[in-house]
Tab-separated table of C-alpha atoms in Angstrom:
chain	number	residue	atom	x	y	z
R	1284	UNK	CA	60.569	25.721	96.324
R	1285	UNK	CA	58.153	26.606	99.211
R	1286	UNK	CA	60.256	26.515	101.808
R	1287	UNK	CA	62.851	29.116	100.262
R	1288	UNK	CA	60.039	31.582	99.160
R	1289	UNK	CA	58.906	31.535	103.258
R	1290	UNK	CA	62.063	32.160	103.907
R	1291	UNK	CA	62.892	34.384	102.044
R	1292	UNK	CA	59.185	35.984	103.436
R	1293	UNK	CA	60.691	36.031	106.405
R	1294	UNK	CA	63.399	38.017	105.461
R	1295	UNK	CA	61.919	41.001	104.115
R	1296	UNK	CA	59.946	41.281	107.453
R	1297	UNK	CA	56.152	42.451	107.120
R	1298	UNK	CA	56.000	43.768	103.991
R	1299	UNK	CA	53.782	41.608	101.541
R	1300	UNK	CA	55.704	40.577	97.925
R	1301	UNK	CA	55.362	42.382	94.860
R	1302	UNK	CA	56.173	42.345	91.981
R	1303	UNK	CA	58.538	44.691	91.867
R	1304	UNK	CA	60.545	42.502	94.434
R	1305	UNK	CA	61.644	40.623	91.002
R	1306	UNK	CA	63.528	43.685	90.145
R	1307	UNK	CA	67.342	43.843	90.788
R	1308	UNK	CA	68.026	44.325	94.095
R	1309	UNK	CA	64.707	43.171	94.820
R	1310	UNK	CA	64.300	39.668	97.473
R	1311	UNK	CA	62.822	37.593	94.435
R	1312	UNK	CA	65.269	39.214	91.956
R	1313	UNK	CA	67.596	35.928	92.172
R	1314	UNK	CA	64.961	33.694	91.626
R	1315	UNK	CA	62.794	34.674	88.834
R	1316	UNK	CA	62.963	31.457	87.171
R	1317	UNK	CA	61.823	29.642	89.795
R	1318	UNK	CA	58.817	31.765	90.681
R	1319	UNK	CA	57.522	32.635	87.500
R	1320	UNK	CA	56.823	31.530	83.998
R	1321	UNK	CA	60.439	33.016	82.576
R	1322	UNK	CA	63.723	33.517	83.080
R	1323	UNK	CA	64.274	37.138	84.008
R	1324	UNK	CA	62.060	40.136	84.870
R	1325	UNK	CA	63.040	41.587	81.581
R	1326	UNK	CA	61.099	38.404	79.511
R	1327	UNK	CA	57.687	38.959	82.255
R	1328	UNK	CA	57.596	42.532	81.256
R	1329	UNK	CA	57.428	41.761	77.368
R	1330	UNK	CA	55.141	39.287	77.947
R	1331	UNK	CA	52.990	41.284	80.283
R	1332	UNK	CA	53.407	44.200	77.747
R	1333	UNK	CA	52.013	42.176	74.810
R	1334	UNK	CA	49.222	40.462	76.688
R	1335	UNK	CA	48.158	43.836	78.338
R	1336	UNK	CA	47.743	45.389	74.272
R	1337	UNK	CA	48.202	48.906	75.527
R	1338	UNK	CA	50.950	49.271	73.243
R	1339	UNK	CA	49.594	52.245	70.921
R	1340	UNK	CA	48.332	50.045	67.793
R	1341	UNK	CA	45.216	50.639	66.118
R	1342	UNK	CA	42.726	48.811	68.487
R	1343	UNK	CA	44.749	48.190	71.603
R	1344	UNK	CA	43.386	49.462	74.766
R	1345	UNK	CA	44.169	53.058	76.269
R	1346	UNK	CA	47.926	53.465	77.753
R	1347	UNK	CA	47.066	52.719	82.069
R	1348	UNK	CA	43.662	50.982	81.043
R	1349	UNK	CA	44.933	47.875	79.536
R	1350	UNK	CA	43.244	43.811	78.953
R	1351	UNK	CA	45.187	42.960	81.961
R	1352	UNK	CA	44.748	46.072	84.528
R	1353	UNK	CA	41.189	46.053	84.344
R	1354	UNK	CA	40.366	41.770	84.680
R	1355	UNK	CA	36.890	41.276	86.164
R	1356	UNK	CA	36.887	40.047	89.589
R	1357	UNK	CA	35.206	36.610	89.249
R	1358	UNK	CA	33.407	36.617	92.102
R	1359	UNK	CA	31.794	40.192	91.919
R	1360	UNK	CA	31.870	40.611	88.006
R	1361	UNK	CA	31.298	37.138	86.022
R	1362	UNK	CA	27.671	36.602	86.974
R	1363	UNK	CA	26.314	32.344	87.116
R	1364	UNK	CA	24.964	32.811	83.673
R	1365	UNK	CA	28.197	33.790	82.188
R	1366	UNK	CA	30.130	30.844	83.964
R	1367	UNK	CA	27.617	28.418	82.858
R	1368	UNK	CA	27.717	30.013	79.277
R	1369	UNK	CA	24.813	30.840	78.850
R	1370	UNK	CA	25.143	34.778	78.699
R	1371	UNK	CA	28.062	36.425	76.828
R	1372	UNK	CA	30.598	38.573	78.364
R	1373	UNK	CA	30.467	42.212	78.811
R	1374	UNK	CA	31.776	44.240	75.493
R	1375	UNK	CA	35.578	44.711	75.854
R	1376	UNK	CA	35.772	47.161	72.833
R	1377	UNK	CA	37.841	49.808	74.818
R	1378	UNK	CA	34.864	52.471	72.997
R	1379	UNK	CA	31.764	51.045	73.900
R	1380	UNK	CA	29.773	52.414	76.549
R	1381	UNK	CA	29.394	49.234	78.487
R	1382	UNK	CA	33.582	48.598	78.899
R	1383	UNK	CA	33.402	52.437	79.812
R	1384	UNK	CA	30.870	52.117	82.539
R	1385	UNK	CA	32.601	48.918	83.977
R	1386	UNK	CA	35.783	50.741	84.137
R	1387	UNK	CA	34.456	53.183	86.104
R	1388	UNK	CA	32.989	50.997	88.437
R	1389	UNK	CA	36.547	49.642	88.901
R	1390	UNK	CA	38.458	52.665	89.371
R	1391	UNK	CA	35.920	53.948	91.975
R	1392	UNK	CA	36.394	50.654	93.791
R	1393	UNK	CA	40.169	51.088	93.547
R	1394	UNK	CA	40.152	54.003	95.332
R	1395	UNK	CA	38.483	52.913	98.394
R	1396	UNK	CA	41.302	50.211	98.759
R	1397	UNK	CA	44.717	51.318	100.291
R	1398	UNK	CA	47.959	49.978	99.242
R	1399	UNK	CA	45.862	48.045	96.584
R	1400	UNK	CA	47.991	45.741	94.776
R	1401	UNK	CA	48.620	46.502	91.293
R	1402	UNK	CA	47.722	44.287	87.926
R	1403	UNK	CA	51.673	43.137	87.812
R	1404	UNK	CA	51.597	42.089	91.989
R	1405	UNK	CA	48.469	40.195	90.745
R	1406	UNK	CA	50.339	38.286	88.123
R	1407	UNK	CA	52.877	37.607	90.700
R	1408	UNK	CA	50.561	36.115	93.071
R	1409	UNK	CA	49.375	33.531	90.164
R	1410	UNK	CA	52.360	32.663	89.661
R	1411	UNK	CA	53.915	31.746	92.983
R	1412	UNK	CA	50.521	29.772	93.411
R	1413	UNK	CA	50.834	27.551	89.919
R	1414	UNK	CA	54.666	27.625	90.236
R	1415	UNK	CA	55.649	27.051	93.781
R	1416	UNK	CA	52.792	24.169	94.885
R	1417	UNK	CA	51.127	26.445	97.900
R	1418	UNK	CA	48.009	26.548	98.716
R	1419	UNK	CA	46.122	29.665	97.498
R	1420	UNK	CA	45.664	30.482	101.416
R	1421	UNK	CA	49.551	30.312	101.988
R	1422	UNK	CA	50.107	32.846	98.594
R	1423	UNK	CA	47.754	35.339	99.999
R	1424	UNK	CA	49.680	35.758	103.473
R	1425	UNK	CA	52.550	36.145	101.394
R	1426	UNK	CA	51.266	38.817	99.411
R	1427	UNK	CA	49.206	40.270	102.261
R	1428	UNK	CA	45.378	39.860	100.622
R	1429	UNK	CA	42.597	38.067	101.383
R	1430	UNK	CA	41.890	34.204	100.521
R	1431	UNK	CA	38.884	35.400	98.224
R	1432	UNK	CA	40.858	38.061	96.430
R	1433	UNK	CA	43.825	35.188	95.822
R	1434	UNK	CA	40.772	32.701	94.453
R	1435	UNK	CA	39.817	35.816	92.158
R	1436	UNK	CA	43.059	36.243	91.282
R	1437	UNK	CA	43.448	32.632	90.032
R	1438	UNK	CA	40.228	32.570	87.998
R	1439	UNK	CA	41.238	36.102	85.980
R	1440	UNK	CA	44.545	35.358	84.809
R	1441	UNK	CA	43.916	31.720	84.373
R	1442	UNK	CA	41.188	32.645	82.176
R	1443	UNK	CA	43.527	35.509	80.069
R	1444	UNK	CA	46.326	33.452	79.854
R	1445	UNK	CA	44.510	30.838	78.379
R	1446	UNK	CA	42.464	33.336	75.922
R	1447	UNK	CA	46.248	34.732	75.030
R	1448	UNK	CA	48.156	31.505	74.532
R	1449	UNK	CA	45.347	29.887	72.162
R	1450	UNK	CA	45.438	32.837	70.022
R	1451	UNK	CA	49.275	32.510	69.580
R	1452	UNK	CA	49.438	28.697	69.108
R	1453	UNK	CA	47.562	26.544	66.273
R	1454	UNK	CA	44.547	24.869	67.732
R	1455	UNK	CA	44.273	21.273	65.857
R	1456	UNK	CA	41.191	19.508	64.570
R	1457	UNK	CA	39.890	16.637	66.977
R	1458	UNK	CA	40.795	14.261	64.029
R	1459	UNK	CA	44.661	15.958	64.913
R	1460	UNK	CA	44.559	15.371	68.460
R	1461	UNK	CA	42.861	11.740	68.315
R	1462	UNK	CA	45.574	10.227	65.842
R	1463	UNK	CA	48.378	11.338	68.730
R	1464	UNK	CA	46.556	11.344	71.703
R	1465	UNK	CA	48.374	9.619	74.999
R	1466	UNK	CA	47.112	6.277	75.647
R	1467	UNK	CA	47.499	6.804	79.450
R	1468	UNK	CA	44.930	8.911	78.737
R	1469	UNK	CA	42.386	6.838	77.928
R	1470	UNK	CA	43.693	4.271	80.183
R	1471	UNK	CA	43.259	6.689	83.588
R	1472	UNK	CA	39.811	8.214	82.116
R	1473	UNK	CA	38.165	5.503	80.182
R	1474	UNK	CA	37.394	8.212	77.291
R	1475	UNK	CA	39.386	10.590	75.263
R	1476	UNK	CA	37.617	13.930	75.804
R	1477	UNK	CA	40.330	15.586	77.809
R	1478	UNK	CA	41.839	18.380	74.997
R	1479	UNK	CA	42.930	20.842	77.191
R	1480	UNK	CA	46.317	20.144	79.589
R	1481	UNK	CA	47.067	23.302	81.544
R	1482	UNK	CA	50.932	22.049	82.462
R	1483	UNK	CA	51.925	24.594	85.504
R	1484	UNK	CA	55.066	23.002	86.455
């Protein structure tokens, strides 16, 4: 997959890869299932609409300001006390003063960046990283962004995907987990404390 992707990028020339390349006629349109979490771009669109939560329902974010459209940059917006669990994250209530101030800062920052990636472009970069066995440096080069920005994208999207999936699937109790815990994990790790396995294959 990695070699194929590099070849496709060479065909595209200097233009960085973007989410629109997944649509019909785009350089990635025939390989959506290889480079994303779903088999078609329509399924990716539906998934993004679901977790972006800007669908006009009660309590949803305003259209154009959905959850995934305003993810916080890990390197600059998520301070050490929050990373260590010593401080709660800021409010995500669309009507809160705290969130409105964050949106204002984020929009001002976006306005300073020419040809900034969209939130869906970030999602594509995250997918390329977890699906293709490439380094963050390689994906950053293909998408025309810095390694630091790629690192932020990985942290942002890993968090939002984890949050979304935990809401959608039942959470087993500790005793339920231990009853079916893989013996190979215990043999390899010497304990049974690993309760979350992210499979990005």
